[in-house]
Amino acid sequence: MPRAKDNMMMPTTAVDPSDLLVVAAAPEHLAAARRLAEHLGARLGASADELADVPLGLVFDEEGLALAGAGMALRADLTDMKPRLKPANLNRELLVKAAKIKGAVQAPLAIDATAGFGQDSLLLAAAGFRVRLYERDPVIAALLADAVRRASLDPDLAEIVARMQVVEGDSACALRQLPEPPDVVYLDPMFPERRKSAAVKKKFQLLHLLERPCMDQDELMGAAMAAAPRKIVVKRPLKGPYLAGAKPSYSISGKAIRYDCLVMSRPAG
């Protein structure tokens, strides 16, 4: 996720990579663990037992990649979204309603500028969008990419996630350099998402060791506008202020959140 303007080209993980430990739970996962450790500049551990001696680590096991720390493990997972992807449910999703493009648009492109764990991008992909997911924190990006990889092996999700492309990088920079305007830019500066379960909330605290939920809102909105999309969709708390003071064309509200929709002047092609 984008942060303050003066930090945009700096390393993006709050934890020093040398303090991260990447391990394989079994020999068959060692090659993947080694590749990730080299990519992150992290240490490669000999076994999962070593995770007890570090504040934060990444472990490859039979279920995929997980972030581990304080005796907890957090894994990005898209499979629990399946009930929401059924047509009758999908059409009621506020995000899907907010992102809808007027007119006939073949395979519309959505940029998820703050991808996180990709649940919202999955909704957009299920609604027919091609979705490019930007995540600037390399550890979160790795967890997200692993979730998409595992989802691609699920017959119920394979066709949907085939429309999702994970990009590790700064969306605020990328949005200003796109080769062609996207149809929708989606911004969700609320991260991590609120969770009802106290246990899940505690797990998500692991992410705060990687990336804090503060960012330059003006920079983020400015980059979204510079991309010249047909529409910018912003996820906000129900009673929260407009992002960067940008008044939407209209809003779609639920019980706890709303989606502010800024319709841009670019004509349909």
GROMACS .gro file of C-alpha atoms in nm:
model
  269
    1MET     CA    1   0.000   0.000   0.000
    2PRO     CA    2   0.126   0.347  -0.073
    3ARG     CA    3   0.271   0.549   0.212
    4ALA     CA    4   0.399   0.899   0.256
    5LYS     CA    5   0.529   1.066  -0.057
    6ASP     CA    6   0.888   1.097   0.063
    7ASN     CA    7   0.908   0.723   0.137
    8MET     CA    8   0.776   0.595  -0.192
    9MET     CA    9   1.103   0.465  -0.331
   10MET     CA   10   1.235   0.333  -0.002
   11PRO     CA   11   1.216  -0.032   0.117
   12THR     CA   12   0.858  -0.091   0.219
   13THR     CA   13   0.869  -0.358   0.487
   14ALA     CA   14   0.873  -0.212   0.839
   15VAL     CA   15   1.061  -0.520   0.962
   16ASP     CA   16   1.423  -0.534   0.851
   17PRO     CA   17   1.447  -0.819   0.595
   18SER     CA   18   1.747  -0.960   0.781
   19ASP     CA   19   1.519  -1.013   1.082
   20LEU     CA   20   1.279  -1.226   0.877
   21LEU     CA   21   1.319  -1.600   0.871
   22VAL     CA   22   1.186  -1.813   0.586
   23VAL     CA   23   1.156  -2.186   0.648
   24ALA     CA   24   1.020  -2.496   0.479
   25ALA     CA   25   0.808  -2.733   0.686
   26ALA     CA   26   0.913  -3.024   0.464
   27PRO     CA   27   1.195  -3.087   0.212
   28GLU     CA   28   0.961  -3.056  -0.085
   29HIS     CA   29   0.901  -2.690   0.002
   30LEU     CA   30   1.268  -2.600   0.040
   31ALA     CA   31   1.317  -2.469  -0.315
   32ALA     CA   32   1.023  -2.229  -0.281
   33ALA     CA   33   1.146  -2.113   0.059
   34ARG     CA   34   1.494  -2.050  -0.077
   35ARG     CA   35   1.361  -1.845  -0.372
   36LEU     CA   36   1.149  -1.629  -0.143
   37ALA     CA   37   1.432  -1.575   0.107
   38GLU     CA   38   1.658  -1.459  -0.175
   39HIS     CA   39   1.388  -1.229  -0.311
   40LEU     CA   40   1.323  -1.069   0.028
   41GLY     CA   41   1.684  -1.060   0.141
   42ALA     CA   42   1.573  -1.269   0.439
   43ARG     CA   43   1.740  -1.556   0.619
   44LEU     CA   44   1.666  -1.914   0.521
   45GLY     CA   45   1.605  -2.136   0.822
   46ALA     CA   46   1.676  -2.506   0.851
   47SER     CA   47   1.343  -2.604   1.008
   48ALA     CA   48   1.012  -2.463   1.130
   49ASP     CA   49   1.135  -2.507   1.489
   50GLU     CA   50   1.350  -2.197   1.442
   51LEU     CA   51   1.039  -1.979   1.415
   52ALA     CA   52   1.009  -1.989   1.795
   53ASP     CA   53   1.325  -1.779   1.817
   54VAL     CA   54   1.226  -1.493   1.585
   55PRO     CA   55   0.950  -1.227   1.608
   56LEU     CA   56   0.827  -1.286   1.256
   57GLY     CA   57   0.875  -1.550   0.991
   58LEU     CA   58   0.735  -1.710   0.680
   59VAL     CA   59   0.675  -2.080   0.650
   60PHE     CA   60   0.599  -2.295   0.347
   61ASP     CA   61   0.395  -2.604   0.426
   62GLU     CA   62   0.142  -2.830   0.256
   63GLU     CA   63  -0.120  -2.554   0.277
   64GLY     CA   64   0.098  -2.287   0.116
   65LEU     CA   65   0.273  -1.982   0.259
   66ALA     CA   66   0.194  -1.840   0.603
   67LEU     CA   67   0.314  -1.548   0.812
   68ALA     CA   68   0.412  -1.674   1.157
   69GLY     CA   69   0.478  -1.496   1.484
   70ALA     CA   70   0.383  -1.496   1.853
   71GLY     CA   71   0.261  -1.852   1.822
   72MET     CA   72   0.013  -1.759   1.547
   73ALA     CA   73  -0.001  -1.813   1.173
   74LEU     CA   74  -0.177  -1.594   0.918
   75ARG     CA   75  -0.243  -1.717   0.566
   76ALA     CA   76  -0.408  -1.534   0.278
   77ASP     CA   77  -0.700  -1.746   0.157
   78LEU     CA   78  -0.956  -1.683  -0.115
   79THR     CA   79  -1.151  -2.008  -0.087
   80ASP     CA   80  -1.371  -1.883   0.196
   81MET     CA   81  -1.508  -1.624  -0.046
   82LYS     CA   82  -1.690  -1.887  -0.254
   83PRO     CA   83  -2.040  -1.825  -0.109
   84ARG     CA   84  -2.014  -1.458  -0.199
   85LEU     CA   85  -1.927  -1.544  -0.559
   86LYS     CA   86  -2.253  -1.720  -0.636
   87PRO     CA   87  -2.440  -1.505  -0.893
   88ALA     CA   88  -2.732  -1.418  -0.666
   89ASN     CA   89  -2.494  -1.308  -0.391
   90LEU     CA   90  -2.237  -1.143  -0.616
   91ASN     CA   91  -2.495  -0.911  -0.768
   92ARG     CA   92  -2.579  -0.784  -0.419
   93GLU     CA   93  -2.219  -0.699  -0.333
   94LEU     CA   94  -2.188  -0.324  -0.281
   95LEU     CA   95  -1.843  -0.317  -0.440
   96VAL     CA   96  -1.972  -0.486  -0.755
   97LYS     CA   97  -2.253  -0.232  -0.776
   98ALA     CA   98  -2.011   0.054  -0.720
   99ALA     CA   99  -1.762  -0.065  -0.984
  100LYS     CA  100  -2.023  -0.124  -1.254
  101ILE     CA  101  -1.941   0.054  -1.579
  102LYS     CA  102  -2.213   0.202  -1.796
  103GLY     CA  103  -2.222   0.093  -2.158
  104ALA     CA  104  -2.074  -0.211  -2.329
  105VAL     CA  105  -1.717  -0.258  -2.207
  106GLN     CA  106  -1.538  -0.574  -2.315
  107ALA     CA  107  -1.331  -0.727  -2.033
  108PRO     CA  108  -1.302  -0.402  -1.832
  109LEU     CA  109  -0.977  -0.343  -1.644
  110ALA     CA  110  -0.976  -0.262  -1.274
  111ILE     CA  111  -0.669  -0.154  -1.080
  112ASP     CA  112  -0.679  -0.252  -0.714
  113ALA     CA  113  -0.425  -0.003  -0.582
  114THR     CA  114  -0.430  -0.136  -0.224
  115ALA     CA  115  -0.468  -0.509  -0.279
  116GLY     CA  116  -0.394  -0.649   0.067
  117PHE     CA  117  -0.512  -1.011   0.069
  118GLY     CA  118  -0.716  -0.978  -0.250
  119GLN     CA  119  -1.073  -1.047  -0.137
  120ASP     CA  120  -1.215  -0.737  -0.302
  121SER     CA  121  -1.020  -0.805  -0.620
  122LEU     CA  122  -1.172  -1.152  -0.628
  123LEU     CA  123  -1.520  -0.998  -0.622
  124LEU     CA  124  -1.430  -0.772  -0.913
  125ALA     CA  125  -1.279  -1.060  -1.110
  126ALA     CA  126  -1.590  -1.270  -1.047
  127ALA     CA  127  -1.795  -0.979  -1.185
  128GLY     CA  128  -1.598  -0.998  -1.510
  129PHE     CA  129  -1.319  -0.747  -1.455
  130ARG     CA  130  -0.958  -0.809  -1.538
  131VAL     CA  131  -0.791  -0.702  -1.215
  132ARG     CA  132  -0.436  -0.587  -1.158
  133LEU     CA  133  -0.356  -0.609  -0.787
  134TYR     CA  134  -0.082  -0.381  -0.656
  135GLU     CA  135   0.078  -0.453  -0.320
  136ARG     CA  136   0.397  -0.269  -0.234
  137ASP     CA  137   0.493  -0.467   0.076
  138PRO     CA  138   0.692  -0.765  -0.058
  139VAL     CA  139   0.590  -1.001   0.222
  140ILE     CA  140   0.218  -0.925   0.185
  141ALA     CA  141   0.262  -0.951  -0.193
  142ALA     CA  142   0.414  -1.297  -0.150
  143LEU     CA  143   0.125  -1.409   0.073
  144LEU     CA  144  -0.123  -1.270  -0.180
  145ALA     CA  145   0.048  -1.435  -0.477
  146ASP     CA  146   0.044  -1.768  -0.294
  147ALA     CA  147  -0.328  -1.731  -0.223
  148VAL     CA  148  -0.395  -1.666  -0.593
  149ARG     CA  149  -0.176  -1.963  -0.688
  150ARG     CA  150  -0.368  -2.196  -0.457
  151ALA     CA  151  -0.702  -2.059  -0.578
  152SER     CA  152  -0.596  -2.133  -0.938
  153LEU     CA  153  -0.588  -2.501  -0.843
  154ASP     CA  154  -0.949  -2.490  -0.720
  155PRO     CA  155  -1.198  -2.576  -0.998
  156ASP     CA  156  -1.449  -2.331  -0.853
  157LEU     CA  157  -1.205  -2.040  -0.860
  158ALA     CA  158  -0.959  -2.113  -1.141
  159GLU     CA  159  -1.146  -1.925  -1.413
  160ILE     CA  160  -1.197  -1.624  -1.188
  161VAL     CA  161  -0.841  -1.588  -1.060
  162ALA     CA  162  -0.711  -1.626  -1.416
  163ARG     CA  163  -0.828  -1.265  -1.453
  164MET     CA  164  -0.618  -1.152  -1.154
  165GLN     CA  165  -0.258  -1.036  -1.188
  166VAL     CA  166  -0.057  -0.971  -0.873
  167VAL     CA  167   0.205  -0.697  -0.902
  168GLU     CA  168   0.455  -0.631  -0.625
  169GLY     CA  169   0.511  -0.259  -0.643
  170ASP     CA  170   0.401   0.091  -0.557
  171SER     CA  171   0.061   0.161  -0.708
  172ALA     CA  172   0.099   0.536  -0.664
  173CYS     CA  173   0.393   0.526  -0.904
  174ALA     CA  174   0.239   0.267  -1.137
  175LEU     CA  175  -0.090   0.454  -1.177
  176ARG     CA  176   0.098   0.748  -1.326
  177GLN     CA  177   0.275   0.527  -1.580
  178LEU     CA  178   0.004   0.296  -1.713
  179PRO     CA  179   0.019   0.239  -2.091
  180GLU     CA  180  -0.357   0.283  -2.119
  181PRO     CA  181  -0.629   0.415  -1.887
  182PRO     CA  182  -0.806   0.152  -1.676
  183ASP     CA  183  -1.183   0.143  -1.646
  184VAL     CA  184  -1.184   0.147  -1.265
  185VAL     CA  185  -0.932   0.234  -0.997
  186TYR     CA  186  -1.024   0.088  -0.659
  187LEU     CA  187  -0.884   0.232  -0.337
  188ASP     CA  188  -0.923   0.073   0.004
  189PRO     CA  189  -0.700   0.261   0.248
  190MET     CA  190  -0.860   0.079   0.544
  191PHE     CA  191  -0.616  -0.201   0.624
  192PRO     CA  192  -0.638  -0.443   0.787
  193GLU     CA  193  -1.012  -0.490   0.756
  194ARG     CA  194  -1.226  -0.499   1.067
  195ARG     CA  195  -1.301  -0.853   1.188
  196LYS     CA  196  -1.566  -0.969   1.434
  197SER     CA  197  -1.352  -1.243   1.585
  198ALA     CA  198  -1.105  -1.126   1.848
  199ALA     CA  199  -0.875  -1.416   1.756
  200VAL     CA  200  -0.869  -1.312   1.393
  201LYS     CA  201  -0.806  -0.951   1.491
  202LYS     CA  202  -0.507  -1.065   1.692
  203LYS     CA  203  -0.371  -1.258   1.394
  204PHE     CA  204  -0.402  -0.953   1.173
  205GLN     CA  205  -0.186  -0.761   1.418
  206LEU     CA  206   0.103  -0.953   1.263
  207LEU     CA  207   0.057  -0.741   0.954
  208HIS     CA  208   0.120  -0.423   1.150
  209LEU     CA  209   0.477  -0.546   1.194
  210LEU     CA  210   0.507  -0.528   0.817
  211GLU     CA  211   0.312  -0.222   0.712
  212ARG     CA  212   0.122   0.038   0.910
  213PRO     CA  213  -0.215   0.159   0.779
  214CYS     CA  214  -0.103   0.519   0.727
  215MET     CA  215  -0.040   0.671   0.388
  216ASP     CA  216  -0.047   0.997   0.199
  217GLN     CA  217  -0.412   1.019   0.097
  218ASP     CA  218  -0.354   1.312  -0.137
  219GLU     CA  219  -0.083   1.120  -0.320
  220LEU     CA  220  -0.303   0.812  -0.351
  221MET     CA  221  -0.604   1.000  -0.484
  222GLY     CA  222  -0.386   1.213  -0.711
  223ALA     CA  223  -0.231   0.902  -0.865
  224ALA     CA  224  -0.575   0.747  -0.917
  225MET     CA  225  -0.695   1.058  -1.097
  226ALA     CA  226  -0.377   1.073  -1.306
  227ALA     CA  227  -0.457   0.725  -1.440
  228ALA     CA  228  -0.767   0.875  -1.607
  229PRO     CA  229  -1.007   0.588  -1.534
  230ARG     CA  230  -1.377   0.599  -1.608
  231LYS     CA  231  -1.443   0.569  -1.236
  232ILE     CA  232  -1.261   0.575  -0.903
  233VAL     CA  233  -1.418   0.369  -0.626
  234VAL     CA  234  -1.309   0.436  -0.268
  235LYS     CA  235  -1.396   0.216   0.031
  236ARG     CA  236  -1.461   0.424   0.343
  237PRO     CA  237  -1.603   0.384   0.693
  238LEU     CA  238  -1.974   0.465   0.684
  239LYS     CA  239  -1.929   0.801   0.857
  240GLY     CA  240  -1.570   0.861   0.755
  241PRO     CA  241  -1.454   1.169   0.564
  242TYR     CA  242  -1.399   1.170   0.190
  243LEU     CA  243  -1.057   1.042   0.092
  244ALA     CA  244  -0.828   1.342   0.034
  245GLY     CA  245  -1.140   1.560   0.046
  246ALA     CA  246  -1.250   1.439  -0.298
  247LYS     CA  247  -1.629   1.463  -0.312
  248PRO     CA  248  -1.780   1.163  -0.493
  249SER     CA  249  -2.034   1.171  -0.772
  250TYR     CA  250  -2.242   0.936  -0.558
  251SER     CA  251  -2.202   0.682  -0.280
  252ILE     CA  252  -2.335   0.333  -0.213
  253SER     CA  253  -2.368   0.263   0.158
  254GLY     CA  254  -2.401  -0.047   0.372
  255LYS     CA  255  -2.432  -0.093   0.747
  256ALA     CA  256  -2.068  -0.023   0.830
  257ILE     CA  257  -1.897   0.093   0.512
  258ARG     CA  258  -1.969   0.292   0.201
  259TYR     CA  259  -1.824   0.311  -0.148
  260ASP     CA  260  -1.761   0.661  -0.281
  261CYS     CA  261  -1.776   0.665  -0.661
  262LEU     CA  262  -1.603   0.940  -0.857
  263VAL     CA  263  -1.716   0.928  -1.219
  264MET     CA  264  -1.450   1.079  -1.441
  265SER     CA  265  -1.509   1.272  -1.760
  266ARG     CA  266  -1.333   1.028  -1.995
  267PRO     CA  267  -1.588   0.919  -2.259
  268ALA     CA  268  -1.660   0.552  -2.318
  269GLY     CA  269  -1.458   0.414  -2.608
   0.00000   0.00000   0.00000
